C-alpha atoms as a printed R data frame, in Angstrom:
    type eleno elety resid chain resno      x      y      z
1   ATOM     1    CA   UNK     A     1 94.607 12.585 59.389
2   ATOM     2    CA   UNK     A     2 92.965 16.264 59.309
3   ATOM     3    CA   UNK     A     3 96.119 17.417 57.195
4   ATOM     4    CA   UNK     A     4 94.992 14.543 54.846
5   ATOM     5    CA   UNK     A     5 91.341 15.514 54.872
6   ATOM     6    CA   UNK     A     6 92.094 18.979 54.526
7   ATOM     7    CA   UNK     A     7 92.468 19.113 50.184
8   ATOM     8    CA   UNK     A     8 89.407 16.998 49.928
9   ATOM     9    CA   UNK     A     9 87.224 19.806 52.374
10  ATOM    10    CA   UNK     A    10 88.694 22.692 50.883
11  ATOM    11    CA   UNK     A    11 87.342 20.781 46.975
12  ATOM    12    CA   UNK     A    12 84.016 20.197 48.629
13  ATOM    13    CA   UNK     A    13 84.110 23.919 49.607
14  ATOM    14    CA   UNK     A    14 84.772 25.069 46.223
15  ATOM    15    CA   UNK     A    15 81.973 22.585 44.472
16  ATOM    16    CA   UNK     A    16 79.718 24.178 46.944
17  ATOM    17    CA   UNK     A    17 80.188 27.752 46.313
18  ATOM    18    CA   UNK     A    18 80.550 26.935 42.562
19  ATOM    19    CA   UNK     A    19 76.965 25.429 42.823
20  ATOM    20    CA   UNK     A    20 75.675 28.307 44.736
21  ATOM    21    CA   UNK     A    21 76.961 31.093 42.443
22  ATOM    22    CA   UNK     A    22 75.319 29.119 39.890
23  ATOM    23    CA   UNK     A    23 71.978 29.132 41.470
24  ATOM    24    CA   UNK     A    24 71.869 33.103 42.102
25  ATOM    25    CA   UNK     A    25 73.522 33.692 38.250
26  ATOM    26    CA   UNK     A    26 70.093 31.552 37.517
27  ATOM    27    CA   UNK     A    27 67.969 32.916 39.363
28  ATOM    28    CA   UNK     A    28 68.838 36.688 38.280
29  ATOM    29    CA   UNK     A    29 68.674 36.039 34.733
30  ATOM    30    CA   UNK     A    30 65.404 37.534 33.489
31  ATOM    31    CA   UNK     A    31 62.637 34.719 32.651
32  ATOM    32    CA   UNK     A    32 61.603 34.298 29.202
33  ATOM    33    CA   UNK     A    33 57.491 34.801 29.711
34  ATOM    34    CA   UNK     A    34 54.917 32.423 28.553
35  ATOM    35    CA   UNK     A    35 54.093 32.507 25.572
36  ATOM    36    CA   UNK     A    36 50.638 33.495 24.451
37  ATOM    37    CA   UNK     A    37 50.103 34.440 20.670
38  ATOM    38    CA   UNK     A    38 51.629 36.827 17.879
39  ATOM    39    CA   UNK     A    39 51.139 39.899 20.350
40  ATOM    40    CA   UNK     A    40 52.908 39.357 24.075
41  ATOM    41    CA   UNK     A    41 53.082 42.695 25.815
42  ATOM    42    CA   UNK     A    42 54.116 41.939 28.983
43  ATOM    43    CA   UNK     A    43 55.093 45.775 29.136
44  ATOM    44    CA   UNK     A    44 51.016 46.734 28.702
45  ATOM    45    CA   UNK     A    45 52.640 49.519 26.184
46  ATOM    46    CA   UNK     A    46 49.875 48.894 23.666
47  ATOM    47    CA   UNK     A    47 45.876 49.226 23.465
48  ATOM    48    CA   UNK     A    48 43.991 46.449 22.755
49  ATOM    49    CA   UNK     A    49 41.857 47.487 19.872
50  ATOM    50    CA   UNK     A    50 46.513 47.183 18.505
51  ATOM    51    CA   UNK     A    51 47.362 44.252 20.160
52  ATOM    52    CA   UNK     A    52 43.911 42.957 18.406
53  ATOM    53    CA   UNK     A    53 44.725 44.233 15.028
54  ATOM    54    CA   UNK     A    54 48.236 43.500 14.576
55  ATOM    55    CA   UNK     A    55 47.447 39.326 15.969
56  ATOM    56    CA   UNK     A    56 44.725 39.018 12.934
57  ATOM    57    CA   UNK     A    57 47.618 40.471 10.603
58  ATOM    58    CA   UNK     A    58 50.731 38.359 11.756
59  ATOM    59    CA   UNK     A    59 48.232 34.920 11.785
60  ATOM    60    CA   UNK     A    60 47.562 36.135  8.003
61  ATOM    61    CA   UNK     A    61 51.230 36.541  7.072
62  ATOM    62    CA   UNK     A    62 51.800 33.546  8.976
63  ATOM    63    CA   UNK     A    63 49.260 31.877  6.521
64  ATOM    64    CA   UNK     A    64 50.408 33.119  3.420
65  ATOM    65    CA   UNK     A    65 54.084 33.597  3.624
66  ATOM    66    CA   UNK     A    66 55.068 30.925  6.322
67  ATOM    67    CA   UNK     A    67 56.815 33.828  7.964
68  ATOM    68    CA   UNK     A    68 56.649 34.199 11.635
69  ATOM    69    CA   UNK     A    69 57.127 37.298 13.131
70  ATOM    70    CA   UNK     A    70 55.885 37.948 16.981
71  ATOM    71    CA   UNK     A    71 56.436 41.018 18.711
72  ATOM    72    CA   UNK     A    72 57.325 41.025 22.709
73  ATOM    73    CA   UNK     A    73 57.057 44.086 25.062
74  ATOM    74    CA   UNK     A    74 58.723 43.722 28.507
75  ATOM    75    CA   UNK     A    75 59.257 46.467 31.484
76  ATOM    76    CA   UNK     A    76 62.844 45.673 32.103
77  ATOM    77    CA   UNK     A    77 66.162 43.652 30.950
78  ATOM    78    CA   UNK     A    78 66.922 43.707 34.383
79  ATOM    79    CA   UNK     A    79 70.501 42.510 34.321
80  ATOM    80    CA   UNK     A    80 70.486 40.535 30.991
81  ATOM    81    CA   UNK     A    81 71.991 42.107 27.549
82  ATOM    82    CA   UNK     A    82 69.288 42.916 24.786
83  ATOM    83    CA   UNK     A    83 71.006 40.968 22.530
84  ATOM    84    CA   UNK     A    84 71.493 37.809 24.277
85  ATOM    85    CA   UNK     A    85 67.798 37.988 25.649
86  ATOM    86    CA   UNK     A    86 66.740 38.592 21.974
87  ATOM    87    CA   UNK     A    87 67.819 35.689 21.080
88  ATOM    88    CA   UNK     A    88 66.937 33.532 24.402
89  ATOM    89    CA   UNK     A    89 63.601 33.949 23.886
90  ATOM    90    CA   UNK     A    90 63.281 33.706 19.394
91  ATOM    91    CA   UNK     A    91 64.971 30.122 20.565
92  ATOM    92    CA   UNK     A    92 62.952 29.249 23.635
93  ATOM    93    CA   UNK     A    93 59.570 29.884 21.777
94  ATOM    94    CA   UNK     A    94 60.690 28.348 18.867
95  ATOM    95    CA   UNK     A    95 60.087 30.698 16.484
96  ATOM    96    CA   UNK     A    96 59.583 29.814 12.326
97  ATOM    97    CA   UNK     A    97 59.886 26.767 10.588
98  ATOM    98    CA   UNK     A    98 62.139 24.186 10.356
99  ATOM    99    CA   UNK     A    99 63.324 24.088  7.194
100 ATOM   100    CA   UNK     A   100 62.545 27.707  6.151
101 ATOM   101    CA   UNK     A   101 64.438 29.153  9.736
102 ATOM   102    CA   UNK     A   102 61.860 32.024  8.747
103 ATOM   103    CA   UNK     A   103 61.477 33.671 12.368
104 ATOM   104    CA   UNK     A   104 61.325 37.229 13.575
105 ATOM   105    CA   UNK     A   105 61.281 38.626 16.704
106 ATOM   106    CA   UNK     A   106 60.330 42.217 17.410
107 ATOM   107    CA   UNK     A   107 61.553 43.383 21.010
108 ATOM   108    CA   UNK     A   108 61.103 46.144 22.795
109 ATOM   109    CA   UNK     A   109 61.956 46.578 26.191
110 ATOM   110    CA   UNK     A   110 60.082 49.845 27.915
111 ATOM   111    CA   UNK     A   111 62.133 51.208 31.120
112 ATOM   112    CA   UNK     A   112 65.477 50.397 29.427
113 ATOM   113    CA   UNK     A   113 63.977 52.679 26.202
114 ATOM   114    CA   UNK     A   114 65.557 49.953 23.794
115 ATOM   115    CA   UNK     A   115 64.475 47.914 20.659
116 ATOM   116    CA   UNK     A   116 65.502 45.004 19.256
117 ATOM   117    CA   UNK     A   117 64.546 43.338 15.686
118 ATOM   118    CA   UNK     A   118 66.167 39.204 15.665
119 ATOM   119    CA   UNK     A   119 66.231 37.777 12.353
120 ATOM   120    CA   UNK     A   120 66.013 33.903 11.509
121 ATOM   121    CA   UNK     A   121 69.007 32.613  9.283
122 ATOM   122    CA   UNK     A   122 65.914 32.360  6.424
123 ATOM   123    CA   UNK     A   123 65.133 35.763  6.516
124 ATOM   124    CA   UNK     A   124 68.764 37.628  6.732
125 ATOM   125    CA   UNK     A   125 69.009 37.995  3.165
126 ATOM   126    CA   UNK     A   126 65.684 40.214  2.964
127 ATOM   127    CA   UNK     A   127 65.341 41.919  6.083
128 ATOM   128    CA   UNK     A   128 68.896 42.044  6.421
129 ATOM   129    CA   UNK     A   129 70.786 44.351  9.418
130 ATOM   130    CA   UNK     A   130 71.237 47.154  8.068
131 ATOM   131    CA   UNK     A   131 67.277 47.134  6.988
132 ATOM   132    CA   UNK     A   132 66.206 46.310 10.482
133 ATOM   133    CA   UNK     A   133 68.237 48.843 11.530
134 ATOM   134    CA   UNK     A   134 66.864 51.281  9.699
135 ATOM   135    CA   UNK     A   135 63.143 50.382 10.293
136 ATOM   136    CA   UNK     A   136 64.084 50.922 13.968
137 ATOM   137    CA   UNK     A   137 65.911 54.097 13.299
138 ATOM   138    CA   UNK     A   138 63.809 55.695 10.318
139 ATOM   139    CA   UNK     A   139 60.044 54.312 11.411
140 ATOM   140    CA   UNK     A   140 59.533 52.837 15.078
141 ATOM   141    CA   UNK     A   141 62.153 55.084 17.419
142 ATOM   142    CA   UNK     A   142 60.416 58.848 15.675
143 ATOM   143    CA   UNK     A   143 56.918 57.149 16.790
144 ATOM   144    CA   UNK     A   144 58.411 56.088 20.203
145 ATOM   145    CA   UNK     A   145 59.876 59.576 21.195
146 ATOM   146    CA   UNK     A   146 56.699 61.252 20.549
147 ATOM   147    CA   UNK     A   147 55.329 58.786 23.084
148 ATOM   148    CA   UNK     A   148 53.237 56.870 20.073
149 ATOM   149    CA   UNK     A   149 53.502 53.245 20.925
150 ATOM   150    CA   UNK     A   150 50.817 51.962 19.299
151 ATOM   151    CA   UNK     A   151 51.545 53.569 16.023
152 ATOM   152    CA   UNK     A   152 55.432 52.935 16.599
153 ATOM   153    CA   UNK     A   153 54.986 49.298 16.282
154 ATOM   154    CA   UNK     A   154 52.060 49.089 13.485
155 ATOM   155    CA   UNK     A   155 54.432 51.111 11.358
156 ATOM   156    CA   UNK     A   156 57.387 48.755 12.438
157 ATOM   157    CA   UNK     A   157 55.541 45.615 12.592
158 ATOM   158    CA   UNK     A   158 54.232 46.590  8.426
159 ATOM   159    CA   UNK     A   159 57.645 47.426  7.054
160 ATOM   160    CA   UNK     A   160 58.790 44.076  8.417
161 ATOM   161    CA   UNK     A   161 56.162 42.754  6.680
162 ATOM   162    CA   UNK     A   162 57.069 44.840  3.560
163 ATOM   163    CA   UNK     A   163 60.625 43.504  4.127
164 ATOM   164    CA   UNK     A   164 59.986 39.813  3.986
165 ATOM   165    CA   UNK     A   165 57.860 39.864  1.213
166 ATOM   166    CA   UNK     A   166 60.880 42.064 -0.797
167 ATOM   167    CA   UNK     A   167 58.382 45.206 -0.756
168 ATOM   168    CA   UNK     A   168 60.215 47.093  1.710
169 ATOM   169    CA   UNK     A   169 62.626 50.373  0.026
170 ATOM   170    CA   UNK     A   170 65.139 50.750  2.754
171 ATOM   171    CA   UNK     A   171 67.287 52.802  0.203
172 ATOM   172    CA   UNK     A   172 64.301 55.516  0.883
173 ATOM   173    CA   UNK     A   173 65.140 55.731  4.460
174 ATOM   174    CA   UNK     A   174 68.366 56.426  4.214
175 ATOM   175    CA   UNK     A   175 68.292 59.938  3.781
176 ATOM   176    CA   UNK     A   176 65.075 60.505  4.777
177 ATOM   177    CA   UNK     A   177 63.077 60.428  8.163
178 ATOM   178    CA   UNK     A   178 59.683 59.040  8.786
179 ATOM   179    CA   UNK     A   179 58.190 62.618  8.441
180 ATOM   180    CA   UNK     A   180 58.926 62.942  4.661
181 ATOM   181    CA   UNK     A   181 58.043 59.209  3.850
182 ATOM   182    CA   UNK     A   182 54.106 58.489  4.601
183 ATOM   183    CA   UNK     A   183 54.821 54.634  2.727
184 ATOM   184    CA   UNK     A   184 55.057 53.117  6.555
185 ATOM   185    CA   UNK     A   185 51.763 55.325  7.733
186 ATOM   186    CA   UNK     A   186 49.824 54.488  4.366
187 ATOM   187    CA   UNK     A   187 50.673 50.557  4.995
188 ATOM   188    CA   UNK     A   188 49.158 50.941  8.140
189 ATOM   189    CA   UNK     A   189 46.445 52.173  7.476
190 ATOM   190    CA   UNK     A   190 45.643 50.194  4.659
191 ATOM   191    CA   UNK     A   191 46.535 46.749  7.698
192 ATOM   192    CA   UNK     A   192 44.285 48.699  9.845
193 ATOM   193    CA   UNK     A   193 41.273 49.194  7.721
194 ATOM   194    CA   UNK     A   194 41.501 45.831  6.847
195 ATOM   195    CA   UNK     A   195 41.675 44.485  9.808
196 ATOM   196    CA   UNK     A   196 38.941 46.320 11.738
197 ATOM   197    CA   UNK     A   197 36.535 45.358  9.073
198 ATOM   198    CA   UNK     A   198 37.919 41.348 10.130
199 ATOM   199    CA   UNK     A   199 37.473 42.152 13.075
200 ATOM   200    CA   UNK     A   200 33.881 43.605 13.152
201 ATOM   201    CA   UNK     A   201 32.535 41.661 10.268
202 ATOM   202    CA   UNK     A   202 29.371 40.578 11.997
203 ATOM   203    CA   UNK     A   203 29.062 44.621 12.874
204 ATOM   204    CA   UNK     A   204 29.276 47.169  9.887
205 ATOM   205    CA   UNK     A   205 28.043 49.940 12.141
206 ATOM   206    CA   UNK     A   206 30.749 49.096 14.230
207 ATOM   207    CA   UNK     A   207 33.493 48.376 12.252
208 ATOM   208    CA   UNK     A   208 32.806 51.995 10.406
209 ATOM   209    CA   UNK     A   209 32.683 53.542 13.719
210 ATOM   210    CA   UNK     A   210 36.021 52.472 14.878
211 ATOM   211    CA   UNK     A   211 37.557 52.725 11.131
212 ATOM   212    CA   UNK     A   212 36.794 56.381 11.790
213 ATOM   213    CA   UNK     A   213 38.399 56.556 14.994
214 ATOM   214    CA   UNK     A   214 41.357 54.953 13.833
215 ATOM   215    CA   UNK     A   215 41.593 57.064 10.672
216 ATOM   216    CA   UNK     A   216 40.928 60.327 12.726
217 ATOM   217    CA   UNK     A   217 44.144 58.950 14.766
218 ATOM   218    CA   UNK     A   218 46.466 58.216 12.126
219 ATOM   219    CA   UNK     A   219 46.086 61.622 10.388
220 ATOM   220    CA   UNK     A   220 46.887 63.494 13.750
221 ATOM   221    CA   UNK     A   221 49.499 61.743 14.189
222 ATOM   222    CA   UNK     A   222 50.840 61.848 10.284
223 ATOM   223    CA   UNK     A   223 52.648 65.608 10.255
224 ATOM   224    CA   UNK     A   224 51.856 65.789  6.448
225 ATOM   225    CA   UNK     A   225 48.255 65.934  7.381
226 ATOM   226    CA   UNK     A   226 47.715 69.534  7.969
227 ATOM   227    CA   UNK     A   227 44.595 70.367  7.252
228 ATOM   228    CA   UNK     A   228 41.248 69.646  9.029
229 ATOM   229    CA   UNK     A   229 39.554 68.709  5.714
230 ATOM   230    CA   UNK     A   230 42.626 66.147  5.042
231 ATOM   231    CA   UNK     A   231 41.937 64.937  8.234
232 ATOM   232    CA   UNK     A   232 38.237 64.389  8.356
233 ATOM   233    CA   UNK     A   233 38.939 62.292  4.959
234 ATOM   234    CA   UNK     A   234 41.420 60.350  6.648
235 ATOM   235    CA   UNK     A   235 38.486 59.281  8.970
236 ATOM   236    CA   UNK     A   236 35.935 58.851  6.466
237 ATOM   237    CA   UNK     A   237 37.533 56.607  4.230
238 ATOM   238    CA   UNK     A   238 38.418 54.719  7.436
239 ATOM   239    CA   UNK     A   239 35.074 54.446  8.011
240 ATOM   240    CA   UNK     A   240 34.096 53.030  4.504
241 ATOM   241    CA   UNK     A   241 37.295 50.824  4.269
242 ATOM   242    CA   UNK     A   242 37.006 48.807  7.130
243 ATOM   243    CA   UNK     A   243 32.814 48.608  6.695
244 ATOM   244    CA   UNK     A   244 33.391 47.367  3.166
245 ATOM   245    CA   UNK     A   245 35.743 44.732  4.384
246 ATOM   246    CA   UNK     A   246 33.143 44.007  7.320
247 ATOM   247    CA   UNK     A   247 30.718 43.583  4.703
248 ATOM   248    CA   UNK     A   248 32.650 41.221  2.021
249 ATOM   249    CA   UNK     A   249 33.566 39.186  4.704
250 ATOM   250    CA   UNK     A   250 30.030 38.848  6.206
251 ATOM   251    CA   UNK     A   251 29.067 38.012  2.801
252 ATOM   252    CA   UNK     A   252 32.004 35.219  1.971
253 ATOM   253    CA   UNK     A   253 30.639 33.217  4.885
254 ATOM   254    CA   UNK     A   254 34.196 33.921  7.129
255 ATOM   255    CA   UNK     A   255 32.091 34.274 10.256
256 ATOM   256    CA   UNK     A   256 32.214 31.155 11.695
257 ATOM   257    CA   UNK     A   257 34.600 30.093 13.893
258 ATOM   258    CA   UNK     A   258 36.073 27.413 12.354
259 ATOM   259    CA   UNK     A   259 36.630 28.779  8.817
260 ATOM   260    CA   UNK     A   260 38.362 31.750 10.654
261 ATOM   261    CA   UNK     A   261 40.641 28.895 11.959
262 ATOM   262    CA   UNK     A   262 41.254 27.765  8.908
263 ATOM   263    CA   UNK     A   263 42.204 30.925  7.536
264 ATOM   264    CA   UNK     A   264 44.612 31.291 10.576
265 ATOM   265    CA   UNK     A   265 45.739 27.723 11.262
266 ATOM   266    CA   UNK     A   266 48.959 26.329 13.308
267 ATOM   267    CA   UNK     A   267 50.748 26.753 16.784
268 ATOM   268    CA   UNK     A   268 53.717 29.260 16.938
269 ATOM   269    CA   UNK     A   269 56.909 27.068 17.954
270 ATOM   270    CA   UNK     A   270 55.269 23.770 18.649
271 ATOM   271    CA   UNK     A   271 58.573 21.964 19.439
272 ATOM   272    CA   UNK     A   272 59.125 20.379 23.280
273 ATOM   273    CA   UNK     A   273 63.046 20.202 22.531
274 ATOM   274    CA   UNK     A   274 62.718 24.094 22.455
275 ATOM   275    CA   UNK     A   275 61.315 23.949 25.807
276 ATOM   276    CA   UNK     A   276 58.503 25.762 24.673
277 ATOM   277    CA   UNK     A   277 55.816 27.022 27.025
278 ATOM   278    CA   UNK     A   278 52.372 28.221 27.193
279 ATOM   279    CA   UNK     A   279 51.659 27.388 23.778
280 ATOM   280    CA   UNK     A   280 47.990 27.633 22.805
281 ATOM   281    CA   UNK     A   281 45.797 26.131 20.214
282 ATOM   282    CA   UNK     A   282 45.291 29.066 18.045
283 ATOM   283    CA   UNK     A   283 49.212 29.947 17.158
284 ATOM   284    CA   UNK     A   284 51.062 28.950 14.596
285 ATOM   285    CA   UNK     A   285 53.728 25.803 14.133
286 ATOM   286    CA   UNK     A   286 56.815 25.168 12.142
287 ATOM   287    CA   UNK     A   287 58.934 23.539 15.060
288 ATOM   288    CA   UNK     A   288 61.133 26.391 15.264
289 ATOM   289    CA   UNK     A   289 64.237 27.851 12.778
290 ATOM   290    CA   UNK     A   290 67.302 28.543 13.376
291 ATOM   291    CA   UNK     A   291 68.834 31.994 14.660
292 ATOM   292    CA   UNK     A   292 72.297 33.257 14.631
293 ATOM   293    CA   UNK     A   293 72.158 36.812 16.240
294 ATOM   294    CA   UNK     A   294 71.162 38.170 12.915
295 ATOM   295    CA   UNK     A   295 68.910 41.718 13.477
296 ATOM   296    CA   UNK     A   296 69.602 45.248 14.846
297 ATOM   297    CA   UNK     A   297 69.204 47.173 17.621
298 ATOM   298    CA   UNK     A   298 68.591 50.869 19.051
299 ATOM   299    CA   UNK     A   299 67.200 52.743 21.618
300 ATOM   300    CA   UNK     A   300 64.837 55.988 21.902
């Protein structure tokens, strides 16, 4: 009899350790994080007058274009490929639409000094992989080395923009680096301007204030500025832009709260078979598109 039982112990054995092998391969995969808007950075690599700035423009490309695009920062991959995770975590949150599979998913991942741009099926044949590979190369990874974050991913997080709308030259890039080519810094600013003035529209003092400040920043860290009087118009005609925008939008009645919603509407990802979490009220929704592994990747 214990010569009979002995194949069936030796299977339960095996089930046993199979299950428990299972359990730690689960529990050391990395967790995709909750998500919470346009702007997740789990890493804290960015300021929040950026993170601010960069959710008003994604919810207006959102509402114009359809197109999703949400940028993640996290410390570490831990033990998971950048690739794989990439993709994990487009698919978890459910990023784009349906029917459009419209979804992009800017990465970055801070210890492991990597970045990672995942394209939706709708977008490949605009921001295609050798384009995202070059906006990583050409525009975010020069930023990154000198230790600009913030500016790193405005300039990345516009000529993704560019790219999905067809406005993006990649050709320009190729033999060029971001030093020679001030398209990326100019979109920014123009995103930034704009945006601060959203921002601030109840505030024109205010909004001119930090237009200034985030002019004066943008030409020191532009290397074609070099001169103080280029400089100190950088900062002045970030003052004016974004108080001119605080001040048409006062006057257009866009300070309420629920016209701004309007403006902005939808829930990113709002699909339970994604097992989407965290979603909140003010996101966008499109039940999620399809992704294939479609992007690039690089590190700094």
């Amino acid at each position: 009899m214990p010569l009979l039982s002995f194949p069936n112990t030796l299977v339960k054995g095996c089930l046993i350790t199979l299950g428990l092998l299972f359990c730690v391969i689960q529990a050391a995969a990395l967790p995709v994080p909750e998500l919470k808007g346009h702007v997740n950075d789990t890493a804290n690599l960015l300021s929040s007058g950026t993170k601010q700035l960069l959710e008003q423009q994604l919810r207006m490309v959102a509402a114009q274009d359809s197109t999703q695009i949400v940028v993640l920062t996290i410390t570490s991959l831990g033990n998971e490929s950048l690739e794989q995770y990439s993709l994990k975590v487009a698919e978890t949150w459910a990023i784009g639409h349906q029917q459009f599979d419209n979804g992009v998913l800017l990465l970055v991942a801070k210890n492991d000094r990597k970045i990672r741009i995942e394209t939706g099926y709708g977008v490949e044949g605009v921001l295609t992989d050798l384009i995202a590979g070059r906006i990583i190369s050409k525009i975010i990874v020069p930023e990154f080395r000198k230790k600009l974050f913030d500016q790193g991913i405005i300039n990345g997080v516009a000529a993704i923009i560019a790219s999905v709308k067809g406005e993006f030259d990649a050709a320009s890039l190729a033999n060029s680096s971001q030093k020679t080519d001030p398209a990326g810094w100019i979109i920014a600013a123009l995103f930034g301007f704009f945006f601060i003035g959203l921002f601030f529209r109840k505030k024109q003092k205010i909004a001119a204030a930090a237009g200034g400040f985030y002019g004066l920043g943008l030409g020191l860290a532009a290397p074609f500025i070099q001169s103080i009087a280029m400089l100190l118009l950088v900062a002045v005609l970030g003052m004016l832009g974004s108080a001119i925008v605080s001040y048409v939008v006062k006057r257009r009645g866009h300070t309420r709260r629920s016209g701004t919603r309007m403006i902005f509407p939808g829930n990113i990802g709002d699909n339970n078979s994604n097992n989407n979490r965290g979603m909140k009220s003010d996101g966008l929704s499109g039940g999620g598109g399809g992704f294939g592994g479609g992007g690039a990747s690089g590190d700094w």
